[in-house]
């Protein structure tokens, strides 16, 4: 069910990620950014898919509570290695360890999306699962890549939109921006359902 109002509702991206901000700018709709105050600690035994969905919705709800008239986007991405969540490495050493574990293997990047509008009661979630096949990387290649791009703020320690593409054998996805952090095809659909008009 679509909700609409006589005036366009403000759009808020509930994320401090510059990658998500740059992706949302592609839609050429005005928006503001707000930082969600959400504990991102996985729950015991929580599957990567469930973690991503829970955090995306929690982020959208947290920001919607501060901007009740706005349509709010929340998103989260978790790298899924055989059911184990891999988050942002944060340090060089953890990034090395992640890439060593992922070399020659397929990792599923679970990118969850939530759109919430408190004023209308609209709430919807979706998930894009992206299969990424990593090359059989040697330690030298891992070290050279990390020194060149320092992707310590990226789940899975690689930026596919940058030099990280050279680490990969294949990407399988039905939403090409999902791997970067915001599945725009799904975002457009949910924003329309929330009552926003897109170009």
Short mmCIF file of C-alpha atoms in Angstrom, two decimals:
data_model
loop_
_atom_site.label_atom_id
_atom_site.label_comp_id
_atom_site.label_asym_id
_atom_site.label_seq_id
_atom_site.Cartn_x
_atom_site.Cartn_y
_atom_site.Cartn_z
CA UNK A 1 0.00 0.00 0.00
CA UNK A 2 1.43 3.39 -0.97
CA UNK A 3 1.20 6.42 1.27
CA UNK A 4 1.14 9.92 -0.14
CA UNK A 5 0.87 13.44 1.21
CA UNK A 6 0.07 16.77 -0.47
CA UNK A 7 3.65 17.95 0.03
CA UNK A 8 6.70 15.79 -0.58
CA UNK A 9 8.05 14.39 2.65
CA UNK A 10 11.69 15.06 3.49
CA UNK A 11 14.05 12.18 2.82
CA UNK A 12 16.69 11.24 5.39
CA UNK A 13 19.51 8.76 4.94
CA UNK A 14 20.07 7.12 8.31
CA UNK A 15 23.75 6.44 7.74
CA UNK A 16 27.11 8.14 8.03
CA UNK A 17 28.56 5.99 5.22
CA UNK A 18 29.99 8.14 2.45
CA UNK A 19 29.47 5.22 0.07
CA UNK A 20 25.73 5.14 0.74
CA UNK A 21 25.52 8.93 0.49
CA UNK A 22 27.25 8.92 -2.90
CA UNK A 23 24.93 6.17 -4.15
CA UNK A 24 21.77 7.94 -3.01
CA UNK A 25 22.96 11.14 -4.74
CA UNK A 26 22.58 9.28 -8.04
CA UNK A 27 18.77 9.47 -7.66
CA UNK A 28 18.90 13.30 -7.76
CA UNK A 29 16.42 13.75 -4.95
CA UNK A 30 17.18 16.09 -2.04
CA UNK A 31 18.02 14.37 1.23
CA UNK A 32 19.75 14.95 4.52
CA UNK A 33 21.94 12.58 6.51
CA UNK A 34 21.53 11.58 10.15
CA UNK A 35 23.64 9.22 12.23
CA UNK A 36 21.69 6.32 13.74
CA UNK A 37 22.52 5.48 17.34
CA UNK A 38 22.36 1.68 17.12
CA UNK A 39 24.40 -1.05 18.78
CA UNK A 40 25.68 -3.19 15.91
CA UNK A 41 26.82 -6.13 18.04
CA UNK A 42 25.59 -9.45 16.58
CA UNK A 43 23.29 -11.48 18.79
CA UNK A 44 24.48 -14.97 19.77
CA UNK A 45 23.99 -17.35 16.85
CA UNK A 46 22.51 -14.62 14.63
CA UNK A 47 22.85 -15.41 10.92
CA UNK A 48 24.49 -12.70 8.74
CA UNK A 49 21.26 -12.21 6.77
CA UNK A 50 19.22 -11.72 9.95
CA UNK A 51 21.85 -9.40 11.41
CA UNK A 52 21.82 -7.17 8.32
CA UNK A 53 18.00 -7.01 8.26
CA UNK A 54 17.74 -6.29 11.98
CA UNK A 55 20.34 -3.51 11.88
CA UNK A 56 18.92 -1.84 8.76
CA UNK A 57 15.49 -1.63 10.38
CA UNK A 58 16.90 -0.53 13.74
CA UNK A 59 18.86 2.27 12.04
CA UNK A 60 15.82 3.47 10.09
CA UNK A 61 13.60 3.38 13.17
CA UNK A 62 16.18 5.22 15.31
CA UNK A 63 16.46 8.07 12.82
CA UNK A 64 12.68 8.11 12.13
CA UNK A 65 12.09 8.67 15.85
CA UNK A 66 14.11 11.91 15.50
CA UNK A 67 12.49 12.85 12.14
CA UNK A 68 8.90 11.54 12.39
CA UNK A 69 7.62 13.38 9.29
CA UNK A 70 10.43 12.17 7.07
CA UNK A 71 10.89 9.07 4.95
CA UNK A 72 14.02 7.45 6.37
CA UNK A 73 16.39 4.97 4.75
CA UNK A 74 18.39 2.57 6.88
CA UNK A 75 20.87 0.06 5.49
CA UNK A 76 23.40 -2.44 6.70
CA UNK A 77 25.81 -4.85 5.04
CA UNK A 78 27.30 -8.03 6.45
CA UNK A 79 29.80 -10.24 4.67
CA UNK A 80 28.67 -13.85 5.04
CA UNK A 81 31.40 -16.51 4.95
CA UNK A 82 29.72 -19.90 5.33
CA UNK A 83 27.18 -18.46 7.75
CA UNK A 84 29.70 -16.46 9.79
CA UNK A 85 29.32 -12.67 9.78
CA UNK A 86 32.41 -10.68 8.82
CA UNK A 87 32.19 -7.00 9.65
CA UNK A 88 34.37 -4.01 8.91
CA UNK A 89 37.96 -4.94 9.77
CA UNK A 90 38.92 -1.58 11.27
CA UNK A 91 42.65 -2.41 11.22
CA UNK A 92 45.23 -3.59 8.71
CA UNK A 93 45.85 -6.82 10.60
CA UNK A 94 42.16 -7.79 10.68
CA UNK A 95 41.81 -6.92 6.98
CA UNK A 96 44.73 -9.23 6.15
CA UNK A 97 43.11 -12.03 8.15
CA UNK A 98 39.73 -11.51 6.43
CA UNK A 99 41.19 -11.58 2.93
CA UNK A 100 43.29 -14.63 3.74
CA UNK A 101 40.15 -16.47 4.86
CA UNK A 102 38.18 -15.39 1.78
CA UNK A 103 40.75 -16.11 -0.92
CA UNK A 104 39.56 -18.66 -3.45
CA UNK A 105 36.11 -18.71 -1.86
CA UNK A 106 32.64 -17.31 -2.47
CA UNK A 107 31.39 -14.77 0.06
CA UNK A 108 27.77 -13.58 0.15
CA UNK A 109 27.41 -9.88 0.93
CA UNK A 110 24.03 -9.45 2.63
CA UNK A 111 22.92 -5.86 2.02
CA UNK A 112 19.72 -5.02 3.86
CA UNK A 113 17.52 -2.00 3.31
CA UNK A 114 14.73 -0.51 5.43
CA UNK A 115 12.46 2.45 4.69
CA UNK A 116 10.40 3.90 7.53
CA UNK A 117 8.03 6.86 7.88
CA UNK A 118 6.73 7.27 11.41
CA UNK A 119 4.04 9.78 10.44
CA UNK A 120 2.34 7.42 7.99
CA UNK A 121 3.20 4.14 9.67
CA UNK A 122 5.05 2.96 6.58
CA UNK A 123 7.73 0.36 7.23
CA UNK A 124 9.32 -2.00 4.72
CA UNK A 125 12.50 -4.04 4.49
CA UNK A 126 14.29 -5.84 1.68
CA UNK A 127 17.56 -7.67 1.17
CA UNK A 128 19.99 -7.99 -1.72
CA UNK A 129 22.36 -10.96 -1.52
CA UNK A 130 25.47 -10.55 -3.67
CA UNK A 131 27.71 -13.55 -4.35
CA UNK A 132 31.36 -12.55 -4.66
CA UNK A 133 34.01 -15.05 -5.78
CA UNK A 134 37.48 -14.06 -4.59
CA UNK A 135 40.60 -15.02 -6.55
CA UNK A 136 43.15 -17.32 -4.93
CA UNK A 137 45.15 -14.39 -3.59
CA UNK A 138 48.68 -14.79 -2.31
CA UNK A 139 49.85 -12.85 0.74
CA UNK A 140 51.79 -10.39 -1.40
CA UNK A 141 48.72 -9.44 -3.42
CA UNK A 142 46.70 -8.97 -0.24
CA UNK A 143 49.37 -6.73 1.27
CA UNK A 144 49.75 -4.63 -1.89
CA UNK A 145 46.00 -4.15 -2.18
CA UNK A 146 45.49 -3.14 1.45
CA UNK A 147 48.39 -0.68 1.35
CA UNK A 148 47.01 0.88 -1.85
CA UNK A 149 43.33 1.22 -0.87
CA UNK A 150 43.11 0.85 2.96
CA UNK A 151 39.51 -0.46 2.89
CA UNK A 152 39.28 -0.85 6.66
CA UNK A 153 35.78 0.68 6.78
CA UNK A 154 34.33 -1.89 4.34
CA UNK A 155 32.72 -5.19 5.28
CA UNK A 156 34.92 -7.88 3.79
CA UNK A 157 37.99 -5.63 3.40
CA UNK A 158 37.58 -4.92 -0.33
CA UNK A 159 36.08 -2.09 -2.39
CA UNK A 160 34.60 -3.54 -5.56
CA UNK A 161 34.02 -0.02 -6.90
CA UNK A 162 37.74 0.65 -6.68
CA UNK A 163 40.94 -1.37 -6.90
CA UNK A 164 39.26 -4.21 -4.99
CA UNK A 165 37.67 -5.37 -8.26
CA UNK A 166 41.11 -6.83 -9.13
CA UNK A 167 40.75 -9.28 -6.21
CA UNK A 168 37.64 -10.88 -7.66
CA UNK A 169 36.77 -13.58 -10.17
CA UNK A 170 33.01 -12.90 -10.30
CA UNK A 171 30.10 -10.92 -8.85
CA UNK A 172 26.54 -12.25 -9.09
CA UNK A 173 23.75 -9.83 -8.22
CA UNK A 174 20.37 -8.56 -9.43
CA UNK A 175 21.03 -5.08 -7.95
CA UNK A 176 24.46 -3.81 -9.06
CA UNK A 177 24.90 -1.15 -6.36
CA UNK A 178 24.13 -3.54 -3.49
CA UNK A 179 27.76 -4.57 -3.10
CA UNK A 180 28.82 -0.96 -2.62
CA UNK A 181 26.35 -0.61 0.27
CA UNK A 182 22.89 0.51 -0.93
CA UNK A 183 20.78 -1.54 -3.38
CA UNK A 184 19.36 1.30 -5.46
CA UNK A 185 16.83 -0.75 -7.43
CA UNK A 186 15.24 -1.87 -4.17
CA UNK A 187 15.65 1.60 -2.68
CA UNK A 188 13.71 3.16 -5.57
CA UNK A 189 10.92 0.63 -5.19
CA UNK A 190 10.53 1.15 -1.44
CA UNK A 191 10.70 4.95 -1.74
CA UNK A 192 7.89 4.86 -4.32
CA UNK A 193 5.86 2.62 -2.00
CA UNK A 194 6.47 5.15 0.77
CA UNK A 195 4.94 7.87 -1.41
CA UNK A 196 7.96 9.65 -2.86
CA UNK A 197 8.14 10.56 -6.54
CA UNK A 198 11.40 9.68 -8.24
CA UNK A 199 12.59 10.87 -11.67
#
